Amino acid sequence: MSAAAIPHDHSHTDDHAHDHHEQSFIWKYVFSTDHKVIGIQYGLSGLLFLLVGFFLMMLMRWSIAYPGQPVPGLLFLENLPLIGGVFHDVIGRWAPGGIVNGELYNMLGAMHGTIMVFFGIVPLGFAAFGNYVMPLQIGTIDMAFPKLNMLSFWFFFISGVLMMYSFFSGTGAVQTGWTMYSPLASTTGLGVDNVWNHGHTWWLMAMVFNISASLLGSVNFITTIINLRARGMSWFRMPFFTWAMFVTAFLLLLAFPPLEVAALLQLSDRVFGSSFFLPTGLMEGGQHLDISGGGSPLLYQHLFWFLAHPEVYVLILPAFAIVAEVIPNNIRRPLWGYKSMVYSALTLGFLSFLVWAHHMYLTGMGTMMSTYFQITTVLISVPSVILLTCLMISLWGGSIRFNTQMLFASAFLPMFGIGGLTGLPLAFNFIDLALHDTYYVIGHFHYVVAPGTIFALFAGVYHWFPKLTGRFMNDKLGRLHFWPSLVGMNLVFAPMFIQGMAGFHRRWYDGGKYFEQTSADWLWLNEVMSIGAFILALAQVPFILNVFMSIKGGKKITNDNPWDATTLEWATPTPPPHGNFTFDVSAQRGPYEYSVPGATEDFTPQWADEKGKPVVAPASSPAAAHH
Amino acid sequence: MADNLEEIQKSIKKYIIIGSLLIVFTVITVGLSYVELPTHGMNIMVGMIVATFKAGLVALIFMHLNHERSVIYKILAFTFVFAIVLFLLFHFSHGDPLVFKDFDATSAVSH
Amino acid sequence: MDIPFTVSARPDTGLYNAKLGIWLFLASEVMLFGGLFSAYIFLRVGADYHWPIHELPVLPGFVNTMVLIASSVTIVMAWASLKLRRIFQFKLFMAITVACAGVFMVLKGFEYNAKFHHYSVELQDGTILTGHLPHGYEIQFGEASELSLTIQSENAAMDANPVKYVFPYLEGEAPAFKLTDGSEIRLDEAGFSKLQKETVAAAREKIEKRKQELVEAGKKGEADALNVVPPTTVKLTAVSPMKFSVKPSKTFGYTAESITFKDGTVVKGKLLDDRMTLEVDGVDARSVADKEKSLAWERKYLGDDWKKVFIANRDHAQHEFKEKYGDGRDPLKSATLQKHSYFIHIHSTTPSDHAPEGAGHSASNEAPAAAEGGHGEEAHGHHPTVVLEKKDISFFSNFTPKLNTYYAIYFTLTGLHGLHVVAGALVLAWFWLCNGKLLKTNPEHLANRVEVGGLFWHFVDLVWIFLFPLLYLL
Ligand code: HEM
Ligand SMILES: [Cu+2]
């Protein structure tokens, strides 16, 4: 049932006018409850964090390629007037002479991972795109709980501030990897009497807020999808995008709480001196620690990976979601195997809860458990392959429009393919024993997340930008963004497989120089990868320019559905107003009716009454029309 | 849903009965914990069975799970599967059942 | 603009939004407590010590269970009353529910508080003594005159601050100190902060000077590279010797000649005394290989007379066990028998006054409850006092998460549960007291809210139903 069916809106039109005119800037754009504004807020902060994470990575890559040499420009930055001091507190004070030492490298590594995963990709893929697009696609006026939605963003905001603050704390940011394994993470820097002087405490606090934000978001997404679909929007008329968001929300909902447990127990270990993750007889610096022992480091890994494996699907499903919208739209054909994709996504979601310990083969869990996790891990690649195959087959025989978003979407396919296929060897525990914690693993998941998910996110930006702003992004700059990015990405990540198989450990701050006797053959790749990273960095300049220039200067769209798309978000005015739709929206058919035989146009929108009839929404109808 | 007013009227009595039952079973739980069964593991087992029964009463009657909508059952079913995975797999990975027959005994002093 | 289905249910799903939302939230709560219970199992199965059984006071736990059950009934009655528009009853039931939450938290507070003042000391041979520390536990360190402070210029995770971390443990007034250059200063708040500023400034100046020199020598690059100001260590000598008495937890450690405080300050001197005075209320010898040779029975500690009590108690327990079960059960496998035989509770000053514990099982079972429940005043003065040598102590803690994984998970589970109780009570109190307008204009909406709040409340009750037996009974 749609909004029109509810009985209690007599005095409603006035109310409506009311909150439209009297909303001040702060309520409209800062403390907004509108899902679109919140989506944009998440999007901008996500992009910002992506940039921060990228910057940390560049410092690491420098240290790997040129260990012991001062980072160019670092000292210059430190000597700048205002920001120099801040920069000194964050990075400079740990880099005597501008050289990234082991300590700083560990901070950079841990924070790069944390920021990219929890503050970059998830907020962008799930929270930003999901918040903006999903309610439009199912034809509702807003999320089910708009206030909680706002709260979710502000929790996320607080968590971001706390995370950033950890750089300024006495010990600097955490140094124990994004996985924060105990016992190391339970005991490092425990001597610091005031726990608030320790970056780790801030990290944990930030995670508690981040997790709460995700929980609020996922409750909201699921309720909205189940309860607020427009008239006629049955489950199998939902675009794949919405399905993927639905599954992702469930992953966040059910997988995050065990991580919250892990964070709480680790906090207790650090603050109250308990021994949840500390085994009996633990020594540091030749002395027994003043702890009771009796805990288990393995417990931490279980709790962590119970979240963190589903989390990797939280990273990839939104990417599939975006690509599955961009591809049919630009090949002018229906998505091939829409239903099998939906079932695959559901299976993927389910199975992703049953594979976590493939990250723990090296802990000596025991052969039975290893075998079990090996089997489920191999099983889970089946739905992943189905998703990818459906998208590839869709391309067959289409008349493809290679605009920028399509370039990114098509590049996503092989890139994810490489990432996924390199995961398979890791699934077998006898191979993994050799490859675990090497650059091979780094290569594997970065192929999935960086040229995979991030490319999909770019595709999404180019695709939905006209809906947000009423203007296209520049295609030439888009190409200038795409091709160097593709080259850069592959230069950075492909050599990692070689190094990994040669035994390069993932946490060497000098890139393996110390072990020159064994690593000499492949050390030169470090430089190649760092140059790749530099190319990648440069390639983002056209993108940033493009976004800012197109907001005011891009080519104007001529109607509300500039890509001739079929899903409901294109039925709204541009940009969609508060309340989204200007007519009583309903879904008449499936989501991907392109090139339907007999129709006058090559696309038949979900909202069109008859096949081939009105293609553009009646955008000029009065706001209260749906009452 | 017990939205029907008459039904609500009737269920009031039910709530009081269930409340008293819960109290009775709490007393039973406390009593049973002082009876030494052949192994302490059995004590735990019995205690957990009683607790599960009580929890079932709360969920079914007080939380109206005896007549809820199918969406909610589906959500809870998945949740329970994952929660059980959380219990069992953690537990199993504690030792290696293929190698040690009585694998718990290798790691535990007492239960 | 109103969101649909906030009050009435969507026909095809049969649910209003908030109800769907709360069930999703509860699903995630199931995973939260699921993770914690799973941790409980993991820790218990892997415990390398004797997992406590019946060690918490059962009575308050039992009463709390009753209270929560009662509140579960009243909240559902409140909802039903509101549905039937019996407003007075609705308000009454809400009030009772919130009051129950209050009672629960107060009892919990008493339970926690008793734990903080009760200690457990593990000796080198595995014997555990429980009891109270009548004077706390402080080490005496004297003849101290040399102080070395490390003053940070940056990276101040741990910065010297003797005013806060050293002098509070000093007996008497802080003396004046001499710097290496012979000048004399007072280390009060102002004096130290002046010293600190001067030291940092000097360190900076040194760096700047070095930079200047390098620039003049045409080495601009090297000059720029000096971007981090190193810490400075300052040595001070007291004009008259100092004496400290400090809890070991307030230091990083000590040796016979020096002691390091939590700000990194090192004081040289002489260790005078680091023995611990304990009023013993329990001896647990379960982990000792030869229980009759436990350190506890040494002359300097409890001595032979208490050992006799221990043996009598053990024989009694084992005899009773045999009588009850014949040869049908292996006494070594009975955790309860192990506890009854080798863990004695002491509630008199001398062995001769000690009532035999075998007066019946339930009595001895309640003993730990009584010892803890009857905390405070009463406990003191009725127990033998021993003075433990530091070399005999391997670990000690009060009954906090630090003591062992059992208390760690106990505090975490009950603490988190307590937070849920407080949060739930606040929300319910809000519906009861602050939603008067909604009650008049749209009671159905309020009834939905109460239903949703009630669902949360029942869940909190449901968690407690498992917590109570797992932590208090089994
Ligand atoms: C397609 C099937 C996949 C398989 C069979 C697979 C398998 C594995 C295995 C076995 C590992 C553990 C390697 C080790 O630590 O020794 C691993 C690591 C990882 N995978 Fe995958 N994976 C797959 C897809 C994905 C996807 C879609 C993502 C999404 C982003 C992903 C992200 C990661 C990450 C982040 C790590 C490393 C985490 C860390 O140790 O820091 N994987 N993968
Ligand atoms: Cu995984």
PDB file of N, CA and C in Angstrom, chain C residues 106-165:
ATOM      1  N   VAL C 106      19.210  -1.274  42.547  1.00  0.00           N
ATOM      2  CA  VAL C 106      19.733  -1.053  43.902  1.00  0.00           C
ATOM      3  C   VAL C 106      20.363  -2.338  44.440  1.00  0.00           C
ATOM      4  N   LEU C 107      19.655  -3.455  44.273  1.00  0.00           N
ATOM      5  CA  LEU C 107      20.218  -4.724  44.740  1.00  0.00           C
ATOM      6  C   LEU C 107      21.540  -5.021  44.044  1.00  0.00           C
ATOM      7  N   LYS C 108      21.548  -4.772  42.752  1.00  0.00           N
ATOM      8  CA  LYS C 108      22.762  -4.991  41.966  1.00  0.00           C
ATOM      9  C   LYS C 108      23.907  -4.150  42.526  1.00  0.00           C
ATOM     10  N   GLY C 109      23.584  -2.913  42.884  1.00  0.00           N
ATOM     11  CA  GLY C 109      24.596  -2.022  43.431  1.00  0.00           C
ATOM     12  C   GLY C 109      25.215  -2.596  44.701  1.00  0.00           C
ATOM     13  N   PHE C 110      24.372  -3.112  45.592  1.00  0.00           N
ATOM     14  CA  PHE C 110      24.903  -3.716  46.820  1.00  0.00           C
ATOM     15  C   PHE C 110      25.812  -4.890  46.492  1.00  0.00           C
ATOM     16  N   GLU C 111      25.346  -5.698  45.542  1.00  0.00           N
ATOM     17  CA  GLU C 111      26.096  -6.893  45.183  1.00  0.00           C
ATOM     18  C   GLU C 111      27.489  -6.511  44.666  1.00  0.00           C
ATOM     19  N   TYR C 112      27.539  -5.535  43.766  1.00  0.00           N
ATOM     20  CA  TYR C 112      28.819  -5.103  43.220  1.00  0.00           C
ATOM     21  C   TYR C 112      29.713  -4.552  44.316  1.00  0.00           C
ATOM     22  N   ASN C 113      29.126  -3.712  45.158  1.00  0.00           N
ATOM     23  CA  ASN C 113      29.922  -2.991  46.123  1.00  0.00           C
ATOM     24  C   ASN C 113      30.668  -3.942  47.046  1.00  0.00           C
ATOM     25  N   ALA C 114      29.974  -5.022  47.486  1.00  0.00           N
ATOM     26  CA  ALA C 114      30.619  -5.977  48.382  1.00  0.00           C
ATOM     27  C   ALA C 114      31.857  -6.573  47.722  1.00  0.00           C
ATOM     28  N   LYS C 115      31.786  -6.769  46.406  1.00  0.00           N
ATOM     29  CA  LYS C 115      32.900  -7.406  45.697  1.00  0.00           C
ATOM     30  C   LYS C 115      34.152  -6.524  45.713  1.00  0.00           C
ATOM     31  N   PHE C 116      33.935  -5.225  45.621  1.00  0.00           N
ATOM     32  CA  PHE C 116      35.099  -4.353  45.491  1.00  0.00           C
ATOM     33  C   PHE C 116      35.965  -4.364  46.743  1.00  0.00           C
ATOM     34  N   HIS C 117      35.381  -4.723  47.904  1.00  0.00           N
ATOM     35  CA  HIS C 117      36.156  -4.684  49.147  1.00  0.00           C
ATOM     36  C   HIS C 117      36.650  -6.046  49.581  1.00  0.00           C
ATOM     37  N   HIS C 118      36.435  -7.047  48.760  1.00  0.00           N
ATOM     38  CA  HIS C 118      36.812  -8.396  49.127  1.00  0.00           C
ATOM     39  C   HIS C 118      37.955  -8.829  48.225  1.00  0.00           C
ATOM     40  N   TYR C 119      38.993  -9.439  48.809  1.00  0.00           N
ATOM     41  CA  TYR C 119      40.189  -9.740  48.020  1.00  0.00           C
ATOM     42  C   TYR C 119      40.448 -11.227  47.912  1.00  0.00           C
ATOM     43  N   SER C 120      41.187 -11.581  46.890  1.00  0.00           N
ATOM     44  CA  SER C 120      41.606 -12.946  46.716  1.00  0.00           C
ATOM     45  C   SER C 120      43.099 -12.918  46.401  1.00  0.00           C
ATOM     46  N   VAL C 121      43.859 -13.719  47.150  1.00  0.00           N
ATOM     47  CA  VAL C 121      45.311 -13.717  46.984  1.00  0.00           C
ATOM     48  C   VAL C 121      45.756 -15.111  46.600  1.00  0.00           C
ATOM     49  N   GLU C 122      46.439 -15.205  45.473  1.00  0.00           N
ATOM     50  CA  GLU C 122      46.942 -16.503  45.050  1.00  0.00           C
ATOM     51  C   GLU C 122      48.395 -16.626  45.452  1.00  0.00           C
ATOM     52  N   LEU C 123      48.719 -17.723  46.160  1.00  0.00           N
ATOM     53  CA  LEU C 123      50.101 -17.916  46.572  1.00  0.00           C
ATOM     54  C   LEU C 123      50.853 -18.690  45.507  1.00  0.00           C
ATOM     55  N   GLN C 124      52.172 -18.729  45.662  1.00  0.00           N
ATOM     56  CA  GLN C 124      52.999 -19.341  44.615  1.00  0.00           C
ATOM     57  C   GLN C 124      52.656 -20.809  44.365  1.00  0.00           C
ATOM     58  N   ASP C 125      52.155 -21.511  45.371  1.00  0.00           N
ATOM     59  CA  ASP C 125      51.870 -22.927  45.155  1.00  0.00           C
ATOM     60  C   ASP C 125      50.440 -23.164  44.679  1.00  0.00           C
ATOM     61  N   GLY C 126      49.697 -22.102  44.415  1.00  0.00           N
ATOM     62  CA  GLY C 126      48.337 -22.267  43.894  1.00  0.00           C
ATOM     63  C   GLY C 126      47.260 -22.115  44.942  1.00  0.00           C
ATOM     64  N   THR C 127      47.632 -22.067  46.209  1.00  0.00           N
ATOM     65  CA  THR C 127      46.649 -21.842  47.256  1.00  0.00           C
ATOM     66  C   THR C 127      46.019 -20.463  47.081  1.00  0.00           C
ATOM     67  N   ILE C 128      44.710 -20.395  47.284  1.00  0.00           N
ATOM     68  CA  ILE C 128      44.066 -19.090  47.204  1.00  0.00           C
ATOM     69  C   ILE C 128      43.495 -18.729  48.562  1.00  0.00           C
ATOM     70  N   LEU C 129      43.878 -17.560  49.059  1.00  0.00           N
ATOM     71  CA  LEU C 129      43.304 -17.068  50.303  1.00  0.00           C
ATOM     72  C   LEU C 129      42.353 -15.937  49.963  1.00  0.00           C
ATOM     73  N   THR C 130      41.160 -15.976  50.543  1.00  0.00           N
ATOM     74  CA  THR C 130      40.278 -14.837  50.335  1.00  0.00           C
ATOM     75  C   THR C 130      40.130 -14.096  51.638  1.00  0.00           C
ATOM     76  N   GLY C 131      39.800 -12.832  51.567  1.00  0.00           N
ATOM     77  CA  GLY C 131      39.636 -12.079  52.798  1.00  0.00           C
ATOM     78  C   GLY C 131      39.659 -10.582  52.561  1.00  0.00           C
ATOM     79  N   HIS C 132      39.839  -9.871  53.663  1.00  0.00           N
ATOM     80  CA  HIS C 132      39.852  -8.415  53.570  1.00  0.00           C
ATOM     81  C   HIS C 132      41.215  -7.875  53.927  1.00  0.00           C
ATOM     82  N   LEU C 133      41.516  -6.720  53.390  1.00  0.00           N
ATOM     83  CA  LEU C 133      42.775  -6.063  53.716  1.00  0.00           C
ATOM     84  C   LEU C 133      42.451  -4.927  54.681  1.00  0.00           C
ATOM     85  N   PRO C 134      42.687  -5.141  55.981  1.00  0.00           N
ATOM     86  CA  PRO C 134      42.251  -4.127  56.945  1.00  0.00           C
ATOM     87  C   PRO C 134      42.920  -2.781  56.714  1.00  0.00           C
ATOM     88  N   HIS C 135      44.159  -2.786  56.246  1.00  0.00           N
ATOM     89  CA  HIS C 135      44.824  -1.501  56.011  1.00  0.00           C
ATOM     90  C   HIS C 135      45.055  -1.261  54.540  1.00  0.00           C
ATOM     91  N   GLY C 136      44.368  -1.976  53.691  1.00  0.00           N
ATOM     92  CA  GLY C 136      44.707  -1.893  52.278  1.00  0.00           C
ATOM     93  C   GLY C 136      46.029  -2.587  52.070  1.00  0.00           C
ATOM     94  N   TYR C 137      46.648  -2.428  50.934  1.00  0.00           N
ATOM     95  CA  TYR C 137      47.960  -3.024  50.745  1.00  0.00           C
ATOM     96  C   TYR C 137      48.887  -1.991  50.166  1.00  0.00           C
ATOM     97  N   GLU C 138      49.870  -1.595  50.997  1.00  0.00           N
ATOM     98  CA  GLU C 138      50.821  -0.599  50.528  1.00  0.00           C
ATOM     99  C   GLU C 138      52.223  -1.054  50.843  1.00  0.00           C
ATOM    100  N   ILE C 139      53.142  -0.720  49.949  1.00  0.00           N
ATOM    101  CA  ILE C 139      54.531  -1.048  50.245  1.00  0.00           C
ATOM    102  C   ILE C 139      55.210   0.169  50.841  1.00  0.00           C
ATOM    103  N   GLN C 140      56.210  -0.095  51.690  1.00  0.00           N
ATOM    104  CA  GLN C 140      56.940   0.998  52.333  1.00  0.00           C
ATOM    105  C   GLN C 140      58.291   1.126  51.669  1.00  0.00           C
ATOM    106  N   PHE C 141      58.632   2.345  51.300  1.00  0.00           N
ATOM    107  CA  PHE C 141      59.891   2.573  50.600  1.00  0.00           C
ATOM    108  C   PHE C 141      60.536   3.815  51.195  1.00  0.00           C
ATOM    109  N   GLY C 142      61.756   3.661  51.746  1.00  0.00           N
ATOM    110  CA  GLY C 142      62.326   4.805  52.466  1.00  0.00           C
ATOM    111  C   GLY C 142      63.752   5.140  52.054  1.00  0.00           C
ATOM    112  N   GLU C 143      64.340   6.020  52.837  1.00  0.00           N
ATOM    113  CA  GLU C 143      65.713   6.487  52.619  1.00  0.00           C
ATOM    114  C   GLU C 143      65.891   6.936  51.171  1.00  0.00           C
ATOM    115  N   ALA C 144      64.824   7.548  50.655  1.00  0.00           N
ATOM    116  CA  ALA C 144      64.858   7.911  49.237  1.00  0.00           C
ATOM    117  C   ALA C 144      65.252   9.361  49.094  1.00  0.00           C
ATOM    118  N   SER C 145      66.247   9.623  48.230  1.00  0.00           N
ATOM    119  CA  SER C 145      66.572  11.026  48.013  1.00  0.00           C
ATOM    120  C   SER C 145      66.781  11.355  46.547  1.00  0.00           C
ATOM    121  N   GLU C 146      66.979  10.329  45.718  1.00  0.00           N
ATOM    122  CA  GLU C 146      67.272  10.659  44.328  1.00  0.00           C
ATOM    123  C   GLU C 146      66.049  10.433  43.444  1.00  0.00           C
ATOM    124  N   LEU C 147      65.747  11.431  42.651  1.00  0.00           N
ATOM    125  CA  LEU C 147      64.522  11.424  41.863  1.00  0.00           C
ATOM    126  C   LEU C 147      64.922  11.676  40.419  1.00  0.00           C
ATOM    127  N   SER C 148      64.511  10.817  39.488  1.00  0.00           N
ATOM    128  CA  SER C 148      64.789  11.228  38.099  1.00  0.00           C
ATOM    129  C   SER C 148      63.509  11.269  37.274  1.00  0.00           C
ATOM    130  N   LEU C 149      63.260  12.458  36.708  1.00  0.00           N
ATOM    131  CA  LEU C 149      62.019  12.744  35.988  1.00  0.00           C
ATOM    132  C   LEU C 149      62.311  12.790  34.505  1.00  0.00           C
ATOM    133  N   THR C 150      61.450  12.172  33.720  1.00  0.00           N
ATOM    134  CA  THR C 150      61.618  12.310  32.274  1.00  0.00           C
ATOM    135  C   THR C 150      60.549  13.257  31.757  1.00  0.00           C
ATOM    136  N   ILE C 151      60.985  14.430  31.373  1.00  0.00           N
ATOM    137  CA  ILE C 151      60.032  15.454  30.937  1.00  0.00           C
ATOM    138  C   ILE C 151      59.926  15.426  29.421  1.00  0.00           C
ATOM    139  N   GLN C 152      58.721  15.219  28.937  1.00  0.00           N
ATOM    140  CA  GLN C 152      58.496  15.089  27.494  1.00  0.00           C
ATOM    141  C   GLN C 152      58.313  16.453  26.864  1.00  0.00           C
ATOM    142  N   SER C 153      58.812  16.568  25.656  1.00  0.00           N
ATOM    143  CA  SER C 153      58.494  17.768  24.904  1.00  0.00           C
ATOM    144  C   SER C 153      57.333  17.507  23.978  1.00  0.00           C
ATOM    145  N   GLU C 154      57.268  16.287  23.462  1.00  0.00           N
ATOM    146  CA  GLU C 154      56.161  15.894  22.584  1.00  0.00           C
ATOM    147  C   GLU C 154      55.800  14.465  22.952  1.00  0.00           C
ATOM    148  N   ASN C 155      54.896  13.868  22.193  1.00  0.00           N
ATOM    149  CA  ASN C 155      54.537  12.458  22.402  1.00  0.00           C
ATOM    150  C   ASN C 155      54.255  12.170  23.869  1.00  0.00           C
ATOM    151  N   ALA C 156      53.442  13.024  24.467  1.00  0.00           N
ATOM    152  CA  ALA C 156      53.293  12.994  25.909  1.00  0.00           C
ATOM    153  C   ALA C 156      52.305  11.949  26.396  1.00  0.00           C
ATOM    154  N   ALA C 157      52.458  10.707  25.940  1.00  0.00           N
ATOM    155  CA  ALA C 157      51.589   9.660  26.458  1.00  0.00           C
ATOM    156  C   ALA C 157      51.804   9.542  27.953  1.00  0.00           C
ATOM    157  N   MET C 158      53.063   9.686  28.339  1.00  0.00           N
ATOM    158  CA  MET C 158      53.399   9.502  29.734  1.00  0.00           C
ATOM    159  C   MET C 158      54.380  10.594  30.062  1.00  0.00           C
ATOM    160  N   ASP C 159      53.940  11.577  30.799  1.00  0.00           N
ATOM    161  CA  ASP C 159      54.804  12.717  31.058  1.00  0.00           C
ATOM    162  C   ASP C 159      55.042  12.799  32.550  1.00  0.00           C
ATOM    163  N   ALA C 160      56.253  13.204  32.922  1.00  0.00           N
ATOM    164  CA  ALA C 160      56.550  13.309  34.340  1.00  0.00           C
ATOM    165  C   ALA C 160      55.568  14.262  35.004  1.00  0.00           C
ATOM    166  N   ASN C 161      55.041  13.848  36.140  1.00  0.00           N
ATOM    167  CA  ASN C 161      54.178  14.717  36.912  1.00  0.00           C
ATOM    168  C   ASN C 161      54.214  14.260  38.356  1.00  0.00           C
ATOM    169  N   PRO C 162      55.324  14.538  39.032  1.00  0.00           N
ATOM    170  CA  PRO C 162      55.489  14.022  40.397  1.00  0.00           C
ATOM    171  C   PRO C 162      54.407  14.526  41.337  1.00  0.00           C
ATOM    172  N   VAL C 163      53.897  15.725  41.083  1.00  0.00           N
ATOM    173  CA  VAL C 163      52.879  16.270  41.982  1.00  0.00           C
ATOM    174  C   VAL C 163      51.666  15.341  42.004  1.00  0.00           C
ATOM    175  N   LYS C 164      51.364  14.771  40.848  1.00  0.00           N
ATOM    176  CA  LYS C 164      50.175  13.945  40.768  1.00  0.00           C
ATOM    177  C   LYS C 164      50.478  12.464  41.028  1.00  0.00           C
ATOM    178  N   TYR C 165      51.636  12.011  40.600  1.00  0.00           N
ATOM    179  CA  TYR C 165      51.875  10.568  40.628  1.00  0.00           C
ATOM    180  C   TYR C 165      52.865  10.100  41.680  1.00  0.00           C
TER     181      TYR C 165
END
